[in-house]
Every structure is written in C-alpha cells, then in structure tokens.
C-alpha cells in the first residue's frame, strides 16, 4: 500500500492487554482496522509488555501490513518511552526484563480493566497479574541501556503532554540519551512543537495515535519517507 517512498504509519497503538485498552482492541481487530484505514506500518506498544505482539504479528501475516515490535515503557520517573525493535524476540526479551522490574501490585480488573493475552484467533490464552500501568524501577538511562543492548531504539512518547512524558518528568530530553526522534501527540502539530521545544536538540518528530479504541487508530495521515518496508530501515530512520 505504500505510495512511492511515502509510508503511512501509526507506531503507537494499545491492545486489550493494556488495562486502559478497549476490549475490542484484539490482534485481528487492530490489524483489520489498520488495513481498512490503509496503513502500511503499525506498532502495537502495550504498557510495559509485549505479550500480545506474537498474536498481532501472526494476524498480520500475508495481509499486506507491516508490524514493528514495540513496548511503551513507564520509567521510574513516570516517563513514557517507546521501545522499538526489528525482531520480535528482542521485544520479548525486554518484556521478560520489564516484568521483573514492575512492582508486585496486582491488577484490579474491576477498576483498571482486564489485561488479556490473546492468540492470533483472538482467543484469550491468559492474563498478566501485575498491574501493567505501574512505573517500573528502571530509570530512563537504565531503559536506554537495556534497549540498546538488545538491539533496539527508544523514542520518548508524547513529549508535549503535561503528564507521563519525559519533558513533564525531567523538564527536558537528556542530551546524552541515544535519541534521534521524539513523538508528539496528535493534539500538537510539528511547527508548534518545534517552537515549543526550540531549545532542544533538533530531534526528528513523529506522530502516533496512542489509540486505546479501534476508532482512534490513525487514518492514512502520518507518513515517513522510507526506502523500503524493512524493519531495520524504519529503525534507522527513527535513530
């Protein structure tokens, strides 16, 4: 579906595994909605977990939709940071690490919602017991080191928001972090963002829907100029 080098993306989507994700955010529903909206590339980035990524990747096979493995991590500073990988096994390795660094706070389904693990047929195969929207005990620096060691990259999420962003938590993006791209929420355009963060390094900027409901998945509105649809190409573009 990519038109020339213009690739339609939504690299920030939550599945039903995120307790704040709608119960219709199943692997197949996400893939099919992305196809309806004529997207070329998506990333499902659940809070502090990758356990629904295998199902999403399987559901997208042969459908003409590329899936970039990702996780939205909450650091101990309560900053949301997107971690992206070229390989699913790398994301699953971070998933295992993050579970160990989450506090032993159980999820309250009646309050936060379920945390369903699903297979590629949208059948529930398990649940995560720890509350996934908790902050891990990893600092931003710790996370950057772990993700880089696994072969991935980090992108600070929705830096324009007044809560749960690296700017809200730290006041800035630490210049020593291995960051080349930041995400701006869909509420702010790039020109306004560039003026608002003019004292920062000249980071590349992307938009993501941060969809928690099917209808919120981006239309064919956010584009990247990519030479091809290889995951390594996309990661290089975001570095």
Coordinates of C-alpha atoms in Angstrom, one line a residue:
X1 CA 0.0 0.0 0.0
X2 CA 3.0 2.3 0.3
X3 CA 2.9 5.1 -2.3
X4 CA 6.5 5.5 -3.6
X5 CA 8.6 6.2 -0.6
X6 CA 5.6 7.6 1.4
X7 CA 4.7 5.1 4.1
X8 CA 1.6 5.6 6.2
X9 CA 2.3 4.7 9.8
X10 CA 0.8 4.5 13.3
X11 CA 3.5 3.5 15.7
X12 CA 1.7 3.8 19.0
X13 CA -1.3 1.5 19.4
X14 CA -2.5 -0.3 22.5
X15 CA -4.2 -3.7 22.6
X16 CA -6.6 -5.2 25.1
X17 CA -3.6 -6.3 27.1
X18 CA -3.1 -2.7 28.3
X19 CA -5.7 -2.3 31.1
X20 CA -6.8 1.0 29.6
X21 CA -7.2 -0.6 26.1
X22 CA -10.7 -1.3 24.9
X23 CA -11.9 -4.9 24.9
X24 CA -12.3 -4.7 21.1
X25 CA -8.6 -4.0 20.7
X26 CA -7.8 -7.6 19.8
X27 CA -5.0 -8.6 17.5
X28 CA -7.3 -9.3 14.5
X29 CA -9.4 -6.2 15.1
X30 CA -6.3 -4.0 15.2
X31 CA -4.8 -5.5 12.0
X32 CA -8.1 -5.3 10.2
X33 CA -8.8 -1.7 11.3
X34 CA -5.3 -0.7 10.2
X35 CA -6.0 -2.3 6.8
X36 CA -9.3 -0.5 6.5
X37 CA -7.5 2.7 7.2
X38 CA -4.9 1.8 4.6
X39 CA -1.9 1.9 6.9
X40 CA 1.4 0.4 5.8
X41 CA 3.1 0.1 9.1
X42 CA 1.8 -0.2 12.7
X43 CA 3.4 -0.8 16.1
X44 CA 1.4 -2.2 19.0
X45 CA 3.0 -0.8 22.1
X46 CA 1.3 -2.0 25.2
X47 CA 2.2 -0.7 28.6
X48 CA 5.4 -2.5 29.9
X49 CA 4.6 -5.7 28.0
X50 CA 5.0 -7.4 24.6
X51 CA 2.9 -10.4 25.3
X52 CA 0.3 -9.7 22.6
X53 CA 2.9 -9.0 19.9
X54 CA 3.2 -12.6 18.8
X55 CA -0.5 -12.7 18.0
X56 CA -0.5 -9.4 16.3
X57 CA 2.4 -10.4 14.1
X58 CA 0.8 -13.7 13.2
X59 CA -2.6 -12.0 12.5
X60 CA -0.8 -9.6 10.1
X61 CA 1.0 -12.3 8.1
X62 CA 0.1 -12.1 4.4
X63 CA -2.3 -9.2 5.0
X64 CA 0.0 -6.5 3.5
X65 CA 0.6 -4.8 6.8
X66 CA 4.0 -4.5 8.5
X67 CA 4.2 -4.7 12.3
X68 CA 7.1 -3.1 14.2
X69 CA 7.6 -4.8 17.6
X70 CA 7.3 -2.2 20.3
X71 CA 6.5 -1.6 24.0
X72 CA 5.6 1.6 25.8
X73 CA 7.7 1.6 29.0
X74 CA 7.0 3.6 32.1
X75 CA 10.3 4.5 33.8
X76 CA 10.7 5.2 37.5
X77 CA 10.5 8.9 36.7
X78 CA 7.0 8.1 35.3
X79 CA 8.1 9.0 31.8
X80 CA 6.6 7.1 28.9
X81 CA 9.2 5.9 26.4
X82 CA 8.6 3.8 23.3
X83 CA 11.0 1.0 22.7
X84 CA 11.1 -0.4 19.1
X85 CA 12.9 -3.5 17.8
X86 CA 13.5 -5.1 14.4
X87 CA 12.9 -8.6 15.8
X88 CA 10.1 -9.9 17.9
X89 CA 12.5 -11.9 20.1
X90 CA 14.2 -8.7 21.1
X91 CA 10.9 -7.2 22.2
X92 CA 10.0 -10.4 24.1
X93 CA 13.4 -10.2 25.9
X94 CA 12.6 -6.7 27.1
X95 CA 9.1 -7.9 28.1
X96 CA 10.7 -10.5 30.4
X97 CA 13.0 -7.9 31.9
X98 CA 10.2 -5.4 32.5
X99 CA 8.1 -7.9 34.3
X100 CA 10.9 -8.4 36.8
X101 CA 11.1 -4.6 37.3
X102 CA 7.4 -4.0 37.8
X103 CA 6.3 -3.7 41.4
X104 CA 4.2 -6.5 42.9
X105 CA 1.0 -4.6 42.6
X106 CA -1.8 -6.8 41.3
X107 CA -4.2 -5.6 38.6
X108 CA -7.7 -4.8 39.8
X109 CA -9.9 -5.8 36.9
X110 CA -12.9 -4.1 38.3
X111 CA -11.1 -0.8 38.5
X112 CA -8.4 -0.8 35.7
X113 CA -9.8 -3.4 33.3
X114 CA -8.6 -6.8 32.1
X115 CA -5.1 -7.5 30.9
X116 CA -5.8 -10.2 28.3
X117 CA -3.1 -12.2 26.5
X118 CA -4.5 -13.4 23.2
X119 CA -3.6 -15.7 20.4
X120 CA -3.8 -15.0 16.6
X121 CA -7.5 -16.1 16.6
X122 CA -8.4 -13.5 19.3
X123 CA -8.9 -16.3 21.9
X124 CA -7.9 -15.4 25.4
X125 CA -5.0 -17.5 26.5
X126 CA -4.0 -15.8 29.7
X127 CA -3.8 -12.7 31.8
X128 CA -1.0 -10.7 33.3
X129 CA -1.3 -10.5 37.0
X130 CA 0.8 -7.4 37.8
X131 CA -0.7 -4.0 37.1
X132 CA 0.9 -3.0 33.8
X133 CA 0.4 0.7 34.1
X134 CA 2.7 0.8 37.1
X135 CA 6.0 2.5 36.8
X136 CA 9.0 0.2 36.6
X137 CA 12.0 0.7 38.7
X138 CA 14.2 1.4 35.6
X139 CA 15.4 4.9 35.1
X140 CA 15.3 6.5 31.6
X141 CA 19.1 5.9 31.4
X142 CA 18.7 2.3 32.6
X143 CA 16.0 1.7 29.9
X144 CA 18.1 3.3 27.2
X145 CA 21.0 1.0 28.0
X146 CA 18.8 -2.2 28.1
X147 CA 17.0 -1.4 24.9
X148 CA 20.2 -0.5 23.1
X149 CA 21.9 -3.7 24.4
X150 CA 19.0 -5.7 22.9
X151 CA 19.4 -4.0 19.5
X152 CA 16.5 -1.6 19.8
X153 CA 15.9 2.1 19.9
X154 CA 14.0 4.4 22.2
X155 CA 11.6 7.2 21.3
X156 CA 10.3 9.4 24.1
X157 CA 6.5 9.3 23.9
X158 CA 4.1 12.3 23.6
X159 CA 6.7 14.8 24.9
X160 CA 4.2 17.7 24.7
X161 CA 1.9 16.2 27.4
X162 CA 1.9 17.6 30.9
X163 CA 1.9 14.1 32.5
X164 CA 3.7 10.8 31.7
X165 CA 6.2 12.4 29.3
X166 CA 10.0 12.7 29.7
X167 CA 9.6 16.5 29.5
X168 CA 7.0 16.6 32.2
X169 CA 9.1 14.3 34.4
X170 CA 12.6 15.7 33.8
X171 CA 12.0 19.0 32.2
X172 CA 14.0 18.1 29.1
X173 CA 15.3 15.2 27.0
X174 CA 18.7 14.4 28.4
X175 CA 21.1 15.1 25.5
X176 CA 23.2 12.1 26.3
X177 CA 20.4 9.7 25.7
X178 CA 20.6 7.8 22.4
X179 CA 17.5 9.6 21.0
X180 CA 17.1 10.8 17.4
X181 CA 13.3 11.0 17.3
X182 CA 10.6 12.1 19.7
X183 CA 6.9 11.6 19.5
X184 CA 4.4 14.4 19.6
X185 CA 0.8 13.7 20.5
X186 CA -1.8 14.2 17.8
X187 CA -3.0 17.3 19.6
X188 CA 0.0 19.3 18.5
X189 CA 1.4 20.0 15.0
X190 CA 5.0 19.8 14.2
X191 CA 5.5 23.5 13.7
X192 CA 4.1 24.3 17.1
X193 CA 6.2 21.6 18.6
X194 CA 9.4 22.9 17.1
X195 CA 8.6 26.4 18.5
X196 CA 7.7 24.9 21.9
X197 CA 10.8 22.8 22.1
X198 CA 13.2 25.1 20.3
X199 CA 15.9 24.8 23.0
X200 CA 16.1 21.1 22.5
X201 CA 18.4 19.3 20.0
X202 CA 16.8 19.2 16.5
X203 CA 15.1 15.9 17.0
X204 CA 13.1 14.3 14.3
X205 CA 9.4 14.2 15.2
X206 CA 6.7 11.7 14.6
X207 CA 3.0 11.5 15.5
X208 CA 1.3 8.4 16.9
X209 CA -2.4 7.9 17.7
X210 CA -1.8 6.3 21.1
X211 CA -5.0 4.5 20.3
X212 CA -6.8 2.7 23.1
X213 CA -10.0 2.2 21.0
X214 CA -10.3 0.9 17.4
X215 CA -11.8 4.1 16.0
X216 CA -8.7 6.1 17.4
X217 CA -6.2 4.2 15.2
X218 CA -4.8 6.8 12.8
X219 CA -6.2 7.3 9.4
X220 CA -3.7 7.5 6.5
X221 CA -2.4 10.7 7.9
X222 CA 1.1 10.2 9.4
X223 CA 3.8 9.5 6.8
X224 CA 7.5 8.6 6.8
X225 CA 9.8 8.7 3.9
X226 CA 11.3 5.1 3.8
X227 CA 13.3 3.5 1.1
X228 CA 11.6 0.1 1.8
X229 CA 9.5 -1.6 4.4
X230 CA 12.2 -3.5 6.2
X231 CA 12.1 -3.0 9.9
X232 CA 15.8 -2.2 10.0
X233 CA 15.1 0.6 7.5
X234 CA 12.4 2.0 9.8
X235 CA 14.6 1.8 12.9
X236 CA 17.4 3.6 11.1
X237 CA 15.0 6.4 10.1
X238 CA 14.0 6.8 13.7
X239 CA 17.5 6.8 15.1

